[in-house]
Structure formats: structure tokens, C-alpha cells
Coordinates of C-alpha atoms in Angstrom, one line a residue:
M1 CA -92.2 39.5 -27.4
K2 CA -91.5 36.3 -25.7
E3 CA -88.4 35.8 -27.6
F4 CA -87.2 39.3 -26.7
F5 CA -87.6 39.1 -23.4
R6 CA -85.8 35.3 -23.5
L7 CA -83.0 36.5 -24.9
L8 CA -83.0 39.8 -22.8
K9 CA -82.7 37.3 -19.9
R10 CA -80.0 35.6 -21.5
E11 CA -78.2 38.5 -22.0
F12 CA -78.0 39.6 -18.4
R13 CA -76.9 36.2 -17.7
L14 CA -73.9 36.6 -20.1
F15 CA -72.9 39.5 -18.8
T16 CA -73.2 38.9 -15.1
G17 CA -71.6 35.4 -15.7
N18 CA -68.5 36.6 -17.4
S19 CA -66.1 37.3 -14.7
T20 CA -63.7 39.9 -17.0
L21 CA -67.2 42.0 -17.8
R22 CA -67.8 42.1 -14.1
T23 CA -64.7 43.1 -13.1
V24 CA -64.1 45.7 -15.7
F25 CA -67.5 47.2 -15.7
F26 CA -68.1 47.2 -11.9
L27 CA -64.7 46.9 -10.1
A28 CA -62.9 49.5 -12.3
P29 CA -65.5 52.6 -11.9
V30 CA -65.2 51.8 -8.0
F31 CA -61.3 51.4 -8.1
Y32 CA -60.8 54.5 -10.1
A33 CA -63.1 56.7 -8.4
T34 CA -61.7 55.9 -5.2
L35 CA -58.0 56.2 -6.1
L36 CA -58.6 59.3 -8.1
G37 CA -60.5 60.9 -5.4
F38 CA -57.6 60.6 -3.0
V39 CA -55.3 61.5 -5.7
Y40 CA -56.8 64.9 -6.0
K41 CA -58.4 65.2 -2.5
S42 CA -56.3 68.1 -1.2
G43 CA -57.6 70.0 -4.1
K44 CA -54.4 72.3 -4.4
V45 CA -50.7 71.7 -4.0
E46 CA -49.3 72.7 -0.9
N47 CA -45.8 72.6 0.5
T48 CA -44.3 72.9 -3.1
P49 CA -40.7 73.0 -2.6
V50 CA -39.1 76.2 -3.5
L51 CA -35.1 76.9 -3.2
V52 CA -34.1 80.3 -1.8
I53 CA -30.4 81.2 -2.2
D54 CA -29.6 84.3 -0.1
R55 CA -26.5 85.8 -1.4
D56 CA -26.7 88.8 0.9
N57 CA -27.7 87.7 4.4
T58 CA -29.1 90.6 5.5
P59 CA -31.7 91.6 7.9
L60 CA -33.8 92.7 4.9
S61 CA -33.2 89.5 2.8
N62 CA -33.8 87.4 5.7
Q63 CA -37.1 89.2 5.9
L64 CA -38.2 88.4 2.6
T65 CA -37.3 84.7 3.2
E66 CA -39.4 84.4 6.4
M67 CA -42.3 86.1 4.4
L68 CA -41.6 83.2 1.9
E69 CA -41.7 80.8 4.3
D70 CA -45.1 81.9 5.8
N71 CA -46.8 81.0 2.7
K72 CA -48.3 77.8 2.9
S73 CA -48.5 77.1 -0.7
I74 CA -44.6 76.3 -1.0
K75 CA -42.0 74.8 1.4
V76 CA -38.8 77.1 1.5
I77 CA -35.6 75.4 1.2
P78 CA -32.9 77.9 2.0
Y79 CA -29.3 78.1 1.2
L80 CA -26.7 80.8 2.4
Q81 CA -24.0 79.5 0.2
E82 CA -25.0 78.8 -3.3
P83 CA -24.5 75.3 -4.4
F84 CA -22.3 73.8 -7.2
S85 CA -25.1 73.0 -9.4
I86 CA -28.6 74.9 -9.0
K87 CA -30.3 72.5 -11.7
D88 CA -28.7 69.3 -9.8
E89 CA -30.3 70.6 -6.6
V90 CA -33.5 71.6 -8.0
I91 CA -33.7 67.8 -9.5
K92 CA -32.8 66.8 -6.0
H93 CA -35.3 68.4 -3.8
E94 CA -38.0 68.4 -7.1
A95 CA -38.3 72.0 -6.6
A96 CA -40.8 74.0 -8.4
A97 CA -38.7 77.2 -8.3
V98 CA -35.6 78.9 -7.4
V99 CA -35.3 82.5 -5.9
I100 CA -32.0 83.9 -5.9
I101 CA -31.4 87.0 -3.8
P102 CA -28.5 88.9 -5.0
S103 CA -25.7 90.2 -3.0
K104 CA -25.8 94.1 -1.6
F105 CA -29.6 93.5 -1.7
E106 CA -30.3 95.4 1.3
A107 CA -28.0 98.2 0.5
A108 CA -29.2 98.7 -3.2
V109 CA -32.7 98.8 -1.9
L110 CA -31.8 101.7 0.9
Q111 CA -30.1 103.4 -1.9
K112 CA -33.0 103.2 -4.4
K113 CA -31.0 101.5 -6.7
Y114 CA -34.0 98.9 -7.5
P115 CA -31.9 95.4 -7.2
E116 CA -33.2 92.6 -9.4
L117 CA -34.5 89.4 -7.8
N118 CA -34.1 86.2 -10.0
V119 CA -36.8 83.8 -10.0
Y120 CA -36.1 80.4 -11.9
V121 CA -39.3 78.5 -12.4
N122 CA -39.3 74.7 -12.9
T123 CA -41.6 74.0 -15.7
G124 CA -40.8 70.4 -16.1
N125 CA -44.2 70.3 -14.3
V126 CA -46.8 73.0 -15.5
L127 CA -48.8 72.5 -12.7
T128 CA -46.8 72.7 -9.8
A129 CA -45.0 75.5 -11.6
N130 CA -48.0 77.4 -11.8
F131 CA -48.8 77.2 -8.4
A132 CA -45.4 78.2 -7.1
S133 CA -45.2 81.3 -9.5
K134 CA -48.6 82.4 -8.1
A135 CA -47.6 82.2 -4.4
L136 CA -43.9 83.8 -5.3
Q137 CA -45.5 86.6 -7.2
L138 CA -47.9 87.5 -4.4
T139 CA -45.4 87.1 -1.4
I140 CA -42.6 89.3 -3.6
G141 CA -45.2 91.6 -4.7
T142 CA -46.4 92.2 -1.1
F143 CA -42.7 92.5 0.2
S144 CA -41.8 94.9 -2.5
A145 CA -44.6 97.0 -1.8
G146 CA -44.1 97.0 1.8
V147 CA -40.6 98.2 1.4
S148 CA -41.5 100.7 -1.2
I149 CA -44.0 102.4 1.2
K150 CA -41.7 102.3 4.4
A151 CA -38.9 104.1 2.2
L152 CA -41.4 106.9 1.8
Q153 CA -43.0 107.1 5.3
K154 CA -39.1 107.5 6.4
A155 CA -38.8 110.0 3.8
G156 CA -41.7 112.0 5.7
M157 CA -44.7 111.4 3.6
P158 CA -47.9 110.1 5.4
A159 CA -48.8 106.3 5.2
T160 CA -52.1 106.9 3.1
R161 CA -50.3 109.2 0.8
A162 CA -47.3 106.9 0.6
A163 CA -49.5 104.1 -0.3
T164 CA -51.3 106.0 -3.3
Q165 CA -47.8 107.0 -4.7
Y166 CA -46.7 103.2 -4.9
E167 CA -50.1 102.2 -6.2
P168 CA -51.1 105.0 -8.4
F169 CA -54.3 102.7 -9.3
K170 CA -55.8 99.6 -7.7
A171 CA -56.8 96.6 -10.1
N172 CA -59.0 93.9 -8.6
Y173 CA -58.9 90.7 -9.9
I174 CA -61.9 88.5 -9.4
T175 CA -61.8 85.0 -10.1
L176 CA -64.9 83.3 -11.5
F177 CA -65.8 79.5 -11.5
N178 CA -64.1 77.2 -8.8
T179 CA -62.7 80.2 -7.3
T180 CA -60.5 78.1 -5.1
G181 CA -58.7 77.1 -7.9
N182 CA -59.6 73.4 -6.5
Y183 CA -58.0 70.5 -8.7
L184 CA -60.6 67.9 -7.3
I185 CA -63.5 69.5 -8.6
F186 CA -61.9 70.2 -11.7
M187 CA -60.4 66.9 -12.4
W188 CA -62.0 64.0 -10.8
P189 CA -65.5 64.4 -12.1
A190 CA -64.3 64.6 -15.5
M191 CA -62.3 61.4 -15.1
L192 CA -65.2 59.6 -13.9
A193 CA -66.9 60.3 -17.0
V194 CA -63.6 59.0 -18.8
V195 CA -63.9 55.6 -16.9
L196 CA -67.3 55.4 -17.5
Q197 CA -67.1 55.7 -21.4
Q198 CA -64.0 53.2 -21.1
V199 CA -66.0 50.6 -19.4
I200 CA -69.1 50.9 -21.6
L201 CA -66.8 50.6 -24.8
L202 CA -65.1 47.6 -23.3
A203 CA -68.4 46.0 -22.5
M204 CA -69.9 46.3 -25.8
A205 CA -66.5 45.4 -27.6
V206 CA -67.3 41.9 -27.0
S207 CA -71.1 41.8 -27.3
F208 CA -72.0 40.8 -30.9
A209 CA -68.4 40.2 -32.0
A210 CA -67.9 37.5 -29.3
E211 CA -71.3 35.9 -30.3
F212 CA -69.9 35.9 -34.2
Q213 CA -66.8 34.5 -33.1
G214 CA -68.2 31.9 -30.9
G215 CA -71.0 30.8 -33.4
T216 CA -73.9 31.2 -30.8
F217 CA -75.4 34.0 -32.6
I218 CA -77.3 32.0 -35.5
R219 CA -78.2 29.2 -32.9
E220 CA -79.7 32.2 -30.4
Y221 CA -81.0 34.6 -33.0
F222 CA -82.6 32.9 -35.5
R223 CA -86.1 33.9 -34.5
M224 CA -84.7 37.3 -34.5
K225 CA -83.4 37.6 -37.8
R226 CA -85.8 40.2 -39.2
S227 CA -85.6 42.4 -35.9
A228 CA -82.0 44.0 -36.1
F229 CA -82.9 46.9 -33.9
F230 CA -84.4 44.8 -31.0
T231 CA -81.5 42.5 -31.3
M232 CA -79.1 45.7 -30.7
L233 CA -81.6 46.6 -27.9
I234 CA -80.9 43.0 -26.1
K235 CA -77.1 43.8 -26.1
V236 CA -77.4 47.5 -25.0
I237 CA -80.2 47.3 -22.1
P238 CA -77.8 45.4 -19.6
V239 CA -75.2 48.3 -20.2
W240 CA -77.9 50.8 -19.7
V241 CA -79.1 49.3 -16.6
F242 CA -75.8 48.7 -15.0
S243 CA -74.7 52.2 -16.0
V244 CA -77.4 53.5 -13.8
L245 CA -75.6 51.8 -10.8
I246 CA -72.2 53.2 -11.6
V247 CA -73.6 56.9 -12.2
G248 CA -75.2 56.1 -8.7
F249 CA -71.9 55.2 -6.8
Y250 CA -70.5 58.2 -8.4
Y251 CA -73.0 60.5 -6.7
F252 CA -72.3 58.9 -3.7
M253 CA -68.6 59.5 -3.9
H254 CA -69.4 63.2 -4.9
M255 CA -70.7 63.3 -0.9
I256 CA -67.7 61.3 0.3
F257 CA -65.2 63.6 -1.1
K258 CA -67.4 66.5 -0.8
V259 CA -67.6 67.7 -4.5
P260 CA -70.5 69.9 -5.3
M261 CA -73.5 68.4 -7.7
P262 CA -73.8 69.5 -11.0
E263 CA -76.5 72.6 -11.6
G264 CA -79.7 71.5 -13.4
I265 CA -79.6 67.8 -11.8
L266 CA -82.7 66.8 -14.2
N267 CA -81.0 68.2 -17.1
F268 CA -77.7 66.4 -16.4
I269 CA -79.6 63.2 -15.8
L270 CA -80.6 63.5 -19.2
L271 CA -77.5 64.5 -20.5
T272 CA -75.6 61.6 -18.8
A273 CA -78.4 59.1 -20.3
V274 CA -77.7 60.3 -24.0
F275 CA -74.0 60.1 -23.5
V276 CA -74.3 56.4 -21.9
G277 CA -76.5 55.5 -25.3
S278 CA -74.2 57.3 -28.0
V279 CA -71.5 55.2 -26.3
S280 CA -72.8 52.0 -26.0
F281 CA -74.3 52.1 -29.8
L282 CA -70.8 53.7 -30.9
G283 CA -69.4 50.1 -29.3
V284 CA -72.4 47.9 -31.1
L285 CA -71.3 49.3 -34.2
I286 CA -67.6 48.6 -33.9
S287 CA -68.6 45.1 -32.5
I288 CA -70.4 44.5 -35.5
L289 CA -68.0 45.3 -37.8
I290 CA -65.0 43.6 -36.2
P291 CA -66.3 40.1 -35.5
D292 CA -63.4 39.2 -33.6
A293 CA -63.6 40.2 -30.0
L294 CA -59.9 41.0 -29.1
K295 CA -59.8 43.3 -32.2
A296 CA -62.8 45.1 -31.5
T297 CA -61.6 45.6 -27.8
Q298 CA -58.3 47.2 -29.4
I299 CA -60.1 49.4 -31.8
L300 CA -62.4 50.9 -29.2
M301 CA -59.4 51.1 -27.1
V302 CA -57.5 53.2 -29.7
I303 CA -60.7 55.4 -29.8
A304 CA -61.1 56.0 -26.1
S305 CA -57.5 56.5 -25.0
P306 CA -57.0 59.8 -26.6
A307 CA -60.4 61.2 -25.9
F308 CA -59.9 63.1 -22.8
I309 CA -56.6 64.7 -24.2
I310 CA -58.6 65.9 -27.2
S311 CA -62.2 66.7 -25.7
G312 CA -61.2 70.3 -25.3
F313 CA -61.6 70.0 -21.5
T314 CA -58.1 70.8 -20.7
W315 CA -56.9 72.2 -23.7
P316 CA -59.3 74.3 -25.9
L317 CA -60.4 72.6 -29.0
N318 CA -59.9 75.6 -31.4
A319 CA -56.1 75.5 -30.9
M320 CA -56.2 71.9 -32.3
P321 CA -55.8 70.9 -36.2
A322 CA -59.0 70.8 -37.9
F323 CA -58.6 67.1 -38.3
V324 CA -58.2 66.4 -34.6
Q325 CA -61.1 68.7 -33.8
W326 CA -63.3 66.4 -36.3
I327 CA -62.2 63.2 -34.3
A328 CA -63.0 64.8 -31.1
N329 CA -66.7 65.5 -32.2
I330 CA -67.5 62.2 -33.1
I331 CA -66.3 60.8 -29.8
P332 CA -69.4 61.2 -27.0
L333 CA -67.1 62.1 -24.3
T334 CA -66.4 65.5 -26.1
P335 CA -69.8 67.3 -25.9
F336 CA -70.6 65.5 -22.9
L337 CA -67.5 67.0 -20.9
Q338 CA -68.0 70.3 -22.4
A339 CA -71.7 70.4 -21.0
F340 CA -70.7 68.9 -17.8
K341 CA -67.9 71.6 -17.1
I342 CA -70.8 74.1 -17.6
L343 CA -72.9 72.4 -14.9
L344 CA -70.5 71.3 -12.4
I345 CA -67.5 74.0 -12.7
Q346 CA -69.2 77.2 -14.3
K347 CA -72.7 76.7 -12.8
G348 CA -74.1 78.2 -15.9
S349 CA -77.6 78.1 -17.1
V350 CA -79.3 75.1 -18.3
E351 CA -79.9 76.4 -21.7
L352 CA -75.9 76.9 -22.3
T353 CA -75.9 72.9 -22.5
F354 CA -78.6 72.4 -25.2
P355 CA -76.0 72.5 -28.2
Y356 CA -74.0 70.0 -26.7
L357 CA -76.9 68.0 -25.8
K358 CA -78.4 68.1 -29.3
H359 CA -74.7 67.1 -30.4
L360 CA -74.6 63.8 -28.3
T361 CA -78.3 63.1 -29.6
V362 CA -77.1 63.4 -33.2
L363 CA -74.3 61.1 -32.5
L364 CA -76.7 58.6 -30.5
I365 CA -79.1 58.7 -33.7
V366 CA -76.3 58.3 -36.0
Y367 CA -74.4 55.4 -34.5
A368 CA -77.9 53.8 -33.7
I369 CA -78.7 53.9 -37.4
L370 CA -75.3 52.7 -38.7
G371 CA -75.2 49.9 -36.1
W372 CA -78.9 48.8 -37.6
I373 CA -77.6 48.8 -40.9
A374 CA -74.5 47.1 -40.3
L375 CA -76.4 44.6 -37.9
K376 CA -79.1 44.0 -40.8
I377 CA -76.8 43.3 -43.3
K378 CA -75.0 40.7 -40.9
M379 CA -77.9 39.1 -40.1
G380 CA -79.0 38.6 -44.0
L381 CA -75.5 37.1 -44.8
L382 CA -75.6 34.9 -41.6
F383 CA -79.1 33.4 -42.1
R384 CA -79.3 33.6 -45.7
Y385 CA -78.8 29.9 -46.1
V386 CA -79.4 28.9 -42.6
K387 CA -82.7 26.6 -42.1
P388 CA -84.9 26.0 -39.1
E389 CA -84.4 22.9 -37.3
T390 CA -87.7 23.0 -35.8
E391 CA -91.1 25.0 -36.5
T392 CA -90.4 28.5 -36.3
V393 CA -92.2 30.9 -34.6
P394 CA -93.6 34.3 -35.9
D395 CA -90.9 36.9 -36.0
L396 CA -90.5 39.8 -34.4
S397 CA -91.2 42.7 -37.0
E398 CA -89.6 46.1 -36.7

């Protein structure tokens, strides 16, 4: 055990003494948590530019334009004359939509000819398009209902009856989970999990590979040659300890940006611990198999880069091809984010996260066993012809 603690102390020294690791592991989470927090701070997209082309220019069309201007989600850019190129104007103003009020709009409404209002939605950016479309539907729908009810009232129908004639039945739309549609709550915590996985993989990429490449592994770990598992622990324990600091900082940032904490905090801590363990053992496995630090880093970044996209957090897994689902399911981020969504956004029961916790646990065990086997073979090959220069002490058996 004395040798174990000597090497563990050495590993902490190597970790903190490496300027690249210090920058990546400590500064990157702080930088990204702060930067992304301010990016999504508003939670909602407001004052989205919308072009309103009024070909009628009558009191009724002006009233519709004024109602659109009162909606805080959009910023109306009015046109009394149609521009030469509507598409160019959309690009110029980065508009999310164009509302075209046809000529003779008021006259057609008064004569009950049901004129058509054309709304062109710019889906070049799906997010802003959805926000603008929702705002326009609400305002235009309210305006349309008001005009219809007023017309019925002018015909002598009481207001209460006019409302029922316009709306023969009522549909109540009740939102569940993140009812305000706050994008900060939806995206920011998930991106922090992505950053955590990235920095752990980057740190683990050089853990064994750098030792093999530099020739220090044989000299330092000779007395641990029969202790592959404990050798793995020496490499991952510093990452686990420093990950606690990162997660603690994330909780602090939750308070700064006023983002709700996940339900079942103890279960979430367990989930995070298993996530960190599975990611670190995945990094260990790759670092052992690829004895070149640069190549190991490149391979782990190839694995980590698309992890969020294929995790099923923003696009459902069942809509992806089977082989993509298989790749997603062997990356620890996928089950972690699924459970994370239940605890943070959907505020579901802790029991609903158990399948994902089981999934993460399986990944942790599999990667730990594969890493142990790979290291056992590697150590056997490295120490096969190495003779001790001094009297050896008893090996730490597994």
C-alpha cells in the first residue's frame, strides 16, 4: 500500500504540474459555464425581427400591425410599400418571418369575403422561426377572433352569444415541463455535462499514453507490475477528486443564473458519480490501447465531439438509424442526459431514472474490465524482460 500511495501522490503532482491539464480541466469548465450561461441567460428569444408589409394601409390593417408591435416576442419592421426583393430584406434584417397584409383587406373583412393573410416563416434558423411563428399565431388568432366577434355584435348578436358562435368549443392547451419555454433551463445544464465529459476524456487521454511514450511507466510502476487494477485507480482517483470541484462549481453557477436544481439530489449525485466513473474508465481504455498521447486525444475527441448530437437530448434516439443508436448507447453522456432531463426539466420520479443509472453502471463495469484486461496484457508485455535493479518489495496483489 505504501507504493500505491507514493504513486498516487506522484499522479496528483503530475496532474497539477501539467499546465495543459490544469488549463483544460479547471479553466475550461469555468469558462464554458460562464460563457454559455450568459448566452442563454434570457431564456427566451425576444424582439425577433418580423417584416410587416401592409398593402392595404387602412385602419383595420394598421390595427393588426399595432397588435403585432405589442407582442414583446417580436419586433415589427413595417413596410407601407412592398420592397423590390422580400428575400433580400429578410436577410438584411435577419427577420424570422414576413407578414403580408393584402390590398383591400379591410373591405374584404367587412364584406365577409374572408381575405387571406400570408405569413412567410424564415426556417433558416429553426429556433427563432418557432418563437416567431408561435407569437404570430397568437396575435393574429386573437385579432381574427376579435374581428369576427365584433362583426356578429354589429349584426345584433349579444357579446356572450357571439363568442360562442365564433368558438363552438374551447380547447385548453396546458404545457408540461419547462412551462415557460426557458432555453437556459433546457440547454445550459446539458452543455455543462458535455464539457465535463470532454475535459475528463482529455485528461485521461494522456494518463497512460504519456507514461508509455515517455518511458516512465516501466521505471515508476515496476513494483506494481501485478496490480493492474490498482494502477488504474492511481490514474483515475485524481480525476475523480477534481471532478468533485467542477460539479461543485456547476452548482454554484446554478445559483448565479437561477437555474433550478434537479429533483432527488442524492440520486443525482449518485448518477453523476457513476457518469464520471464510466467516462474516466473509457478514457483509460483508449489511453492504454493507443500508446501515443496525441493519437489517444484525437480518438477520444472524435468520440466526444458528436456525443451531444446523438445523445437523444434534442433529437429523439428512435428517429436515428440503428447503428447511430448503438454508438450513442456506448457513450456515457447518452444515458446521463436522459436521466438528467427527467430530474431537472421534467421533475419526474427518481425511479424513472433507474434504467439509465443501470445503463451507466453497466458501461462503468464494462470499461473498467476492458481497461483492466488491456492494462494487464500491456504490463505483462512491458515487464516481461525487465529485471529489478534493486531488491524488490512485495507486490501489491489484486
